[in-house]
Amino acid sequence: MQVPFLDLKTQYKQIKSEIDKAITEVLESTSFILGKPVQEFESEFAKMHDVKHCVGLSSGTDGNHIALWALGIKSGDEVIIPANTFIATAWGATLCGAKPVFVDCHPESYNIDTEKVENVINKKTKAIVAVHLYGQPADIDPLIEIAREYNIYLVEDAAQAHLAEYKGRKVGGLGICASFSFYPGKNLGAYGEAGAVTTNDDELAQKFRMIRDHGSVKKYTHVLLGHNYRMESIQGAVLKVKLKYLEKWTEERRRVASRYRELLSDLEEIKLPVEMPYAKHVYHLFVIQVNSKPDKRQEVRDKLQRFLNENGIGTGLHYPIPLHLQPCFKELGYKRGDFPVAEQLAESGLSLPIYPELTDEQIEYVAEKIREFFRRKC
Ligand SMILES: *Cc1c(COP(=O)(O)O)cnc(C)c1O
């Protein structure tokens, strides 16, 4: 049996006629940037996330940047970021000329450890970026309190967390603003690059709209410094079609996760991801950890990955090098041992295939092969 890590083809086949029609309409309109398809997508995406504004962008990375840019983050400022996330979260700060300051993650939620945030706050701190990693919302209430107490911004990176909920509230409107990614492999994926920012703040939304379009509301009058971060019409049209299925697909991801749990929870050699009591997890990724001793865990994880691969099962590493140990951040002066939880995840974590189209047979096969690996090892 083959279980690829990601399978976008099955989904495309299911919705091909609608997608092809939507793309053809854009081609025939010859209007390729922003326009009606993007506007319609923006308003539907905002409504689904109970947030007032959605501004469509060229990528999630641009969302990370524009969020902090529009808030006025600049050189000399510091921005708090979890040590375990995709690199783009940190580009938001560095592209504004600000310094990313890393914080370890929580051993159960894998998100920023809210108890460790205050230790790094100083006069230069301007924002906290809470990443809803793997599809599970960060513990937002303590972060809201910290942000209020120190008068700093709380920004969400919801790139992996479309429709996820924190205590019954949708992500996207939990802080001052949020960025989303529609990279093809994300829970809601475009057919190319795309992203968005959301906010309940009218003024901020207006700034986002201007910055993404060269700092202008009227062509060739540039009120603010800006960039070209506009969403393409074809991506808006594709996303609008796919948005109709997002709730159903999210439930399918949750089905896969609970099936993995049923099949694997008694296996002592691995730790399954924890769905926190405050969270509705949308399982962009299902990251297990091997429970081996610190000096062995990376070796066992790599062997497990190789064994699964030899049996036709694709897996991923998210992420193999935590941000504080990335070569590009060498001059920030972090060292191994600074963030033990993030480092443990990097060494022992393995992402299993998870997507709405995964069949029960495929899930059972993955679970059986994981069991077989540990049986053979003993
Ligand atoms: C994917 C991702 C991004 C960047 O999104 P792109 O659309 O690929 O630019 C940012 N942050 C996180 C946490 C992501 O997973």
Short mmCIF file of C-alpha atoms and ligand atoms in Angstrom, two decimals:
data_model
loop_
_atom_site.label_atom_id
_atom_site.label_comp_id
_atom_site.label_asym_id
_atom_site.label_seq_id
_atom_site.Cartn_x
_atom_site.Cartn_y
_atom_site.Cartn_z
CA MET A 1 0.00 0.00 0.00
CA GLN A 2 1.13 3.56 -0.70
CA VAL A 3 0.41 6.36 1.78
CA PRO A 4 1.97 9.59 0.51
CA PHE A 5 2.66 12.29 3.11
CA LEU A 6 0.43 14.66 1.15
CA ASP A 7 -2.03 13.90 -1.66
CA LEU A 8 -3.48 16.92 -3.42
CA LYS A 9 -4.52 14.99 -6.55
CA THR A 10 -7.42 13.08 -4.99
CA GLN A 11 -8.95 16.33 -3.77
CA TYR A 12 -8.50 18.07 -7.11
CA LYS A 13 -10.26 15.20 -8.89
CA GLN A 14 -13.23 15.55 -6.52
CA ILE A 15 -13.73 19.25 -7.25
CA LYS A 16 -12.19 19.46 -10.73
CA SER A 17 -15.24 20.71 -12.62
CA GLU A 18 -15.88 23.57 -10.19
CA ILE A 19 -12.20 24.56 -10.04
CA ASP A 20 -11.71 24.43 -13.80
CA LYS A 21 -14.80 26.56 -14.32
CA ALA A 22 -13.68 29.15 -11.76
CA ILE A 23 -10.22 29.39 -13.35
CA THR A 24 -11.66 29.63 -16.85
CA GLU A 25 -13.87 32.52 -15.75
CA VAL A 26 -10.81 34.42 -14.56
CA LEU A 27 -8.97 33.67 -17.81
CA GLU A 28 -11.92 34.92 -19.83
CA SER A 29 -12.20 38.08 -17.72
CA THR A 30 -8.45 38.76 -18.27
CA SER A 31 -8.50 40.50 -14.90
CA PHE A 32 -5.74 38.71 -13.05
CA ILE A 33 -5.04 40.63 -9.85
CA LEU A 34 -7.40 41.21 -6.87
CA GLY A 35 -10.88 42.00 -8.27
CA LYS A 36 -14.18 40.27 -7.64
CA PRO A 37 -12.95 36.69 -7.00
CA VAL A 38 -10.56 37.94 -4.29
CA GLN A 39 -13.15 40.28 -2.74
CA GLU A 40 -15.73 37.53 -2.55
CA PHE A 41 -13.25 35.14 -1.01
CA GLU A 42 -12.12 37.76 1.53
CA SER A 43 -15.61 38.44 2.79
CA GLU A 44 -16.55 34.76 3.05
CA PHE A 45 -13.29 33.85 4.77
CA ALA A 46 -13.78 36.69 7.29
CA LYS A 47 -17.35 35.61 8.00
CA MET A 48 -16.29 32.01 8.62
CA HIS A 49 -13.73 33.21 11.15
CA ASP A 50 -16.08 35.65 12.93
CA VAL A 51 -13.74 38.51 12.10
CA LYS A 52 -14.57 41.84 10.46
CA HIS A 53 -11.89 42.13 7.78
CA CYS A 54 -9.85 39.78 5.62
CA VAL A 55 -7.24 41.16 3.22
CA GLY A 56 -5.99 38.74 0.57
CA LEU A 57 -2.24 38.61 -0.01
CA SER A 58 0.41 36.95 -2.15
CA SER A 59 1.55 34.54 0.62
CA GLY A 60 1.46 33.74 4.31
CA THR A 61 5.02 35.00 4.61
CA ASP A 62 3.84 38.37 3.31
CA GLY A 63 1.10 38.13 5.93
CA ASN A 64 3.70 37.70 8.67
CA HIS A 65 5.49 40.79 7.33
CA ILE A 66 2.53 43.08 6.68
CA ALA A 67 1.00 42.33 10.13
CA LEU A 68 4.03 43.74 11.95
CA TRP A 69 4.75 46.42 9.33
CA ALA A 70 1.25 47.93 9.60
CA LEU A 71 1.56 47.93 13.41
CA GLY A 72 4.66 50.10 13.09
CA ILE A 73 7.24 47.53 14.21
CA LYS A 74 10.67 48.81 13.21
CA SER A 75 14.40 48.67 13.73
CA GLY A 76 15.31 48.60 17.44
CA ASP A 77 12.11 46.76 18.38
CA GLU A 78 11.89 43.20 19.68
CA VAL A 79 9.23 40.65 18.76
CA ILE A 80 8.59 37.49 20.79
CA ILE A 81 8.31 34.30 18.71
CA PRO A 82 8.15 30.60 19.65
CA ALA A 83 11.39 28.68 18.99
CA ASN A 84 9.51 25.89 17.22
CA THR A 85 7.74 27.20 14.13
CA PHE A 86 8.29 27.65 10.40
CA ILE A 87 10.97 30.24 9.60
CA ALA A 88 8.47 32.65 8.01
CA THR A 89 7.09 33.57 11.44
CA ALA A 90 10.47 35.14 12.20
CA TRP A 91 10.78 36.85 8.80
CA GLY A 92 7.86 39.04 9.87
CA ALA A 93 10.11 40.62 12.49
CA THR A 94 13.38 40.65 10.52
CA LEU A 95 11.77 42.20 7.41
CA CYS A 96 10.64 45.10 9.64
CA GLY A 97 14.23 45.44 10.88
CA ALA A 98 13.20 44.17 14.33
CA LYS A 99 14.88 41.48 16.39
CA PRO A 100 13.15 38.12 16.91
CA VAL A 101 13.35 36.96 20.53
CA PHE A 102 12.64 33.27 20.98
CA VAL A 103 10.72 31.48 23.72
CA ASP A 104 10.55 27.72 24.31
CA CYS A 105 7.38 25.77 23.59
CA HIS A 106 5.10 23.97 26.02
CA PRO A 107 5.69 20.18 26.26
CA GLU A 108 2.01 19.29 25.81
CA SER A 109 0.60 21.89 23.41
CA TYR A 110 3.86 22.36 21.40
CA ASN A 111 2.92 26.06 21.27
CA ILE A 112 4.66 29.00 22.96
CA ASP A 113 5.08 28.40 26.70
CA THR A 114 3.06 31.30 28.10
CA GLU A 115 4.84 31.07 31.48
CA LYS A 116 8.18 31.86 29.85
CA VAL A 117 7.08 34.92 27.89
CA GLU A 118 7.39 37.54 30.64
CA ASN A 119 11.05 36.61 31.27
CA VAL A 120 12.08 38.11 27.93
CA ILE A 121 9.93 41.25 27.93
CA ASN A 122 11.79 44.56 28.17
CA LYS A 123 11.36 48.15 26.99
CA LYS A 124 12.10 47.19 23.38
CA THR A 125 9.43 44.46 23.23
CA LYS A 126 6.60 45.53 20.92
CA ALA A 127 4.74 42.35 20.00
CA ILE A 128 4.18 38.66 20.65
CA VAL A 129 3.48 36.41 17.66
CA ALA A 130 1.39 33.45 18.84
CA VAL A 131 1.65 30.62 16.32
CA HIS A 132 -1.20 28.10 16.29
CA LEU A 133 1.24 25.35 15.45
CA TYR A 134 0.18 22.15 13.68
CA GLY A 135 -3.42 23.44 13.80
CA GLN A 136 -3.80 23.81 17.58
CA PRO A 137 -4.50 27.32 18.93
CA ALA A 138 -1.90 28.73 21.30
CA ASP A 139 -3.07 29.37 24.88
CA ILE A 140 -4.35 32.85 24.09
CA ASP A 141 -5.93 34.11 27.34
CA PRO A 142 -2.64 34.34 29.32
CA LEU A 143 -1.05 36.02 26.28
CA ILE A 144 -3.86 38.59 26.07
CA GLU A 145 -3.24 39.40 29.73
CA ILE A 146 0.50 39.80 29.23
CA ALA A 147 -0.01 41.94 26.13
CA ARG A 148 -2.38 44.20 28.05
CA GLU A 149 -0.11 44.48 31.08
CA TYR A 150 2.96 45.46 29.06
CA ASN A 151 1.06 47.39 26.40
CA ILE A 152 2.34 45.30 23.48
CA TYR A 153 0.57 43.77 20.49
CA LEU A 154 -0.61 40.18 20.29
CA VAL A 155 -0.48 38.91 16.70
CA GLU A 156 -1.60 35.45 15.55
CA ASP A 157 0.20 33.31 12.99
CA ALA A 158 -2.73 31.14 11.91
CA ALA A 159 -1.01 29.73 8.80
CA GLN A 160 -1.74 26.17 9.92
CA ALA A 161 -4.99 26.76 11.78
CA HIS A 162 -7.91 27.71 9.49
CA LEU A 163 -11.16 27.29 11.48
CA ALA A 164 -9.36 26.21 14.67
CA GLU A 165 -11.02 27.36 17.90
CA TYR A 166 -9.84 28.59 21.27
CA LYS A 167 -12.50 28.16 23.97
CA GLY A 168 -15.14 28.21 21.26
CA ARG A 169 -13.76 31.33 19.55
CA LYS A 170 -12.34 31.05 16.03
CA VAL A 171 -8.71 31.96 15.44
CA GLY A 172 -8.12 35.05 13.30
CA GLY A 173 -9.73 37.58 15.64
CA LEU A 174 -8.11 36.65 18.96
CA GLY A 175 -5.34 39.26 18.84
CA ILE A 176 -4.94 42.62 17.08
CA CYS A 177 -4.54 40.79 13.74
CA ALA A 178 -3.72 37.38 12.30
CA SER A 179 -1.92 36.04 9.24
CA PHE A 180 -3.01 32.98 7.26
CA SER A 181 -1.25 30.95 4.56
CA PHE A 182 -2.91 29.28 1.59
CA TYR A 183 0.23 27.46 0.47
CA PRO A 184 -1.06 24.42 -1.48
CA GLY A 185 -0.39 21.94 1.34
CA LYS A 186 -2.11 23.98 4.06
CA ASN A 187 -5.60 23.04 5.35
CA LEU A 188 -7.00 25.56 2.87
CA GLY A 189 -4.60 25.59 -0.06
CA ALA A 190 -4.49 27.69 -3.23
CA TYR A 191 -3.15 26.44 -6.56
CA GLY A 192 -0.06 28.59 -6.20
CA GLU A 193 1.06 31.10 -3.57
CA ALA A 194 -1.50 32.98 -1.46
CA GLY A 195 -2.13 34.28 2.06
CA ALA A 196 -4.22 36.76 4.04
CA VAL A 197 -4.41 38.90 7.14
CA THR A 198 -7.52 39.32 9.27
CA THR A 199 -8.46 41.93 11.88
CA ASN A 200 -11.40 43.51 13.67
CA ASP A 201 -9.70 46.92 13.53
CA ASP A 202 -11.02 49.12 10.69
CA GLU A 203 -8.00 51.38 10.55
CA LEU A 204 -5.53 48.51 10.51
CA ALA A 205 -7.51 46.78 7.74
CA GLN A 206 -7.30 49.94 5.67
CA LYS A 207 -3.52 50.02 6.21
CA PHE A 208 -3.22 46.40 5.10
CA ARG A 209 -5.14 47.20 1.91
CA MET A 210 -2.88 50.13 1.17
CA ILE A 211 0.45 48.46 1.97
CA ARG A 212 -0.36 45.40 -0.17
CA ASP A 213 -1.01 47.70 -3.14
CA HIS A 214 2.02 50.04 -3.14
CA GLY A 215 0.73 52.22 -0.29
CA SER A 216 -2.12 53.52 -2.39
CA VAL A 217 -5.91 53.61 -2.45
CA LYS A 218 -5.92 55.56 -5.71
CA LYS A 219 -3.63 54.50 -8.56
CA TYR A 220 -0.29 56.41 -8.61
CA THR A 221 -0.96 58.28 -5.36
CA HIS A 222 1.22 56.60 -2.74
CA VAL A 223 0.17 57.68 0.74
CA LEU A 224 2.19 55.10 2.67
CA LEU A 225 5.35 53.10 1.99
CA GLY A 226 4.16 49.82 0.58
CA HIS A 227 4.85 46.73 -1.45
CA ASN A 228 3.19 44.48 -3.99
CA TYR A 229 1.56 41.86 -1.79
CA ARG A 230 -1.67 41.47 -3.80
CA MET A 231 -3.49 38.17 -4.18
CA GLU A 232 -3.96 36.89 -7.74
CA SER A 233 -7.54 36.52 -9.00
CA ILE A 234 -7.03 32.88 -9.96
CA GLN A 235 -6.03 32.08 -6.38
CA GLY A 236 -9.04 33.96 -5.03
CA ALA A 237 -11.33 32.02 -7.36
CA VAL A 238 -9.80 28.65 -6.39
CA LEU A 239 -9.93 29.48 -2.68
CA LYS A 240 -13.56 30.54 -2.90
CA VAL A 241 -14.49 27.16 -4.36
CA LYS A 242 -12.44 25.28 -1.77
CA LEU A 243 -13.76 27.35 1.16
CA LYS A 244 -17.17 25.70 0.80
CA TYR A 245 -15.58 22.36 1.71
CA LEU A 246 -13.32 23.57 4.50
CA GLU A 247 -15.61 22.66 7.40
CA LYS A 248 -16.13 19.16 6.02
CA TRP A 249 -12.41 18.71 5.34
CA THR A 250 -11.58 19.90 8.85
CA GLU A 251 -13.90 17.26 10.33
CA GLU A 252 -12.21 14.65 8.11
CA ARG A 253 -8.80 15.67 9.47
CA ARG A 254 -10.19 15.30 12.98
CA ARG A 255 -11.51 11.85 12.05
CA VAL A 256 -8.04 10.78 10.93
CA ALA A 257 -6.53 12.11 14.17
CA SER A 258 -8.98 10.25 16.39
CA ARG A 259 -8.45 7.04 14.41
CA TYR A 260 -4.68 7.34 14.90
CA ARG A 261 -5.35 7.82 18.63
CA GLU A 262 -7.54 4.72 18.84
CA LEU A 263 -4.91 2.66 17.09
CA LEU A 264 -1.76 4.00 18.74
CA SER A 265 -2.54 5.34 22.23
CA ASP A 266 -1.43 2.17 24.00
CA LEU A 267 1.97 2.11 22.28
CA GLU A 268 4.47 3.08 24.98
CA GLU A 269 7.33 3.86 22.61
CA ILE A 270 5.63 6.97 21.22
CA LYS A 271 3.87 10.08 22.49
CA LEU A 272 0.80 11.28 20.57
CA PRO A 273 -0.07 14.96 20.14
CA VAL A 274 -2.26 16.33 22.96
CA GLU A 275 -5.46 18.20 22.15
CA MET A 276 -5.56 20.82 24.90
CA PRO A 277 -8.86 21.31 26.81
CA TYR A 278 -9.18 24.87 25.47
CA ALA A 279 -8.58 23.90 21.84
CA LYS A 280 -10.40 22.67 18.79
CA HIS A 281 -7.39 21.33 16.89
CA VAL A 282 -7.65 21.26 13.08
CA TYR A 283 -4.70 18.88 12.58
CA HIS A 284 -2.71 20.50 9.83
CA LEU A 285 -0.07 18.08 11.09
CA PHE A 286 -0.16 15.03 13.35
CA VAL A 287 3.23 15.05 15.06
CA ILE A 288 4.18 12.06 17.21
CA GLN A 289 7.36 11.83 19.28
CA VAL A 290 9.49 8.77 19.98
CA ASN A 291 9.93 8.30 23.73
CA SER A 292 13.55 7.14 23.51
CA LYS A 293 16.32 8.49 25.79
CA PRO A 294 17.77 11.89 24.82
CA ASP A 295 20.95 10.41 23.31
CA LYS A 296 18.95 7.90 21.23
CA ARG A 297 15.78 9.72 20.21
CA GLN A 298 16.99 11.23 16.97
CA GLU A 299 18.45 7.92 15.83
CA VAL A 300 15.25 6.00 16.64
CA ARG A 301 13.09 8.67 14.98
CA ASP A 302 15.22 8.59 11.82
CA LYS A 303 15.10 4.78 11.71
CA LEU A 304 11.32 4.84 12.13
CA GLN A 305 11.05 7.35 9.31
CA ARG A 306 13.23 5.20 7.05
CA PHE A 307 11.25 2.05 7.91
CA LEU A 308 7.94 3.74 7.10
CA ASN A 309 9.36 5.13 3.88
CA GLU A 310 10.52 1.65 2.82
CA ASN A 311 6.94 0.53 3.35
CA GLY A 312 5.44 3.21 1.14
CA ILE A 313 4.52 5.66 3.91
CA GLY A 314 5.58 9.28 3.57
CA THR A 315 6.33 11.31 6.72
CA GLY A 316 7.74 14.76 7.49
CA LEU A 317 9.85 16.63 10.07
CA HIS A 318 8.34 19.83 11.49
CA TYR A 319 10.78 21.23 12.14
CA PRO A 320 14.21 19.54 12.20
CA ILE A 321 16.10 22.68 13.32
CA PRO A 322 14.47 25.04 15.83
CA LEU A 323 14.71 28.73 14.94
CA HIS A 324 17.27 29.61 17.64
CA LEU A 325 19.73 27.14 16.08
CA GLN A 326 19.23 28.25 12.45
CA PRO A 327 22.46 29.43 10.80
CA CYS A 328 20.77 32.68 9.68
CA PHE A 329 20.24 33.67 13.33
CA LYS A 330 23.78 32.89 14.48
CA GLU A 331 24.50 36.44 15.53
CA LEU A 332 21.54 36.44 17.94
CA GLY A 333 23.82 34.32 20.16
CA TYR A 334 21.54 31.41 21.07
CA LYS A 335 23.01 27.96 21.72
CA ARG A 336 21.95 24.34 22.01
CA GLY A 337 20.30 23.78 25.37
CA ASP A 338 18.57 27.18 25.47
CA PHE A 339 15.13 25.75 24.58
CA PRO A 340 15.06 22.08 25.59
CA VAL A 341 11.40 21.43 24.67
CA ALA A 342 11.78 22.79 21.14
CA GLU A 343 15.04 20.86 20.75
CA GLN A 344 13.42 17.63 21.93
CA LEU A 345 10.60 18.09 19.40
CA ALA A 346 13.12 18.68 16.63
CA GLU A 347 14.97 15.47 17.50
CA SER A 348 12.09 13.12 18.28
CA GLY A 349 9.11 14.45 16.34
CA LEU A 350 7.71 12.75 13.24
CA SER A 351 4.70 13.98 11.23
CA LEU A 352 2.37 11.22 10.03
CA PRO A 353 0.25 11.58 6.87
CA ILE A 354 -2.97 13.47 7.63
CA TYR A 355 -5.44 14.86 5.09
CA PRO A 356 -9.20 14.62 4.55
CA GLU A 357 -8.92 12.00 1.81
CA LEU A 358 -6.94 9.48 3.89
CA THR A 359 -8.89 6.19 4.03
CA ASP A 360 -9.42 3.99 7.09
CA GLU A 361 -7.33 1.29 5.41
CA GLN A 362 -4.45 3.69 4.94
CA ILE A 363 -4.63 4.88 8.57
CA GLU A 364 -4.70 1.29 9.82
CA TYR A 365 -1.74 0.43 7.61
CA VAL A 366 0.32 3.34 8.99
CA ALA A 367 -0.50 2.36 12.58
CA GLU A 368 0.32 -1.29 11.91
CA LYS A 369 3.70 -0.42 10.39
CA ILE A 370 4.60 1.79 13.37
CA ARG A 371 3.79 -1.11 15.71
CA GLU A 372 5.79 -3.49 13.56
CA PHE A 373 8.83 -1.21 13.73
CA PHE A 374 8.87 -1.24 17.54
CA ARG A 375 8.16 -5.00 17.71
CA ARG A 376 11.14 -5.71 15.45
CA LYS A 377 13.38 -3.42 17.44
CA CYS A 378 12.84 -5.29 20.72
C1 LIG B 1 3.29 28.08 5.89
C2 LIG B 1 3.59 28.97 7.03
C3 LIG B 1 3.93 30.31 6.86
C4 LIG B 1 4.21 30.92 5.52
O1 LIG B 1 3.21 30.80 4.60
P1 LIG B 1 3.54 30.82 3.00
O2 LIG B 1 2.19 30.97 2.41
O3 LIG B 1 4.20 29.53 2.68
O4 LIG B 1 4.42 31.98 2.73
C5 LIG B 1 4.09 31.09 7.98
N1 LIG B 1 3.96 30.58 9.22
C6 LIG B 1 3.68 29.29 9.43
C7 LIG B 1 3.53 28.79 10.83
C8 LIG B 1 3.50 28.43 8.35
O5 LIG B 1 3.23 27.14 8.56
#
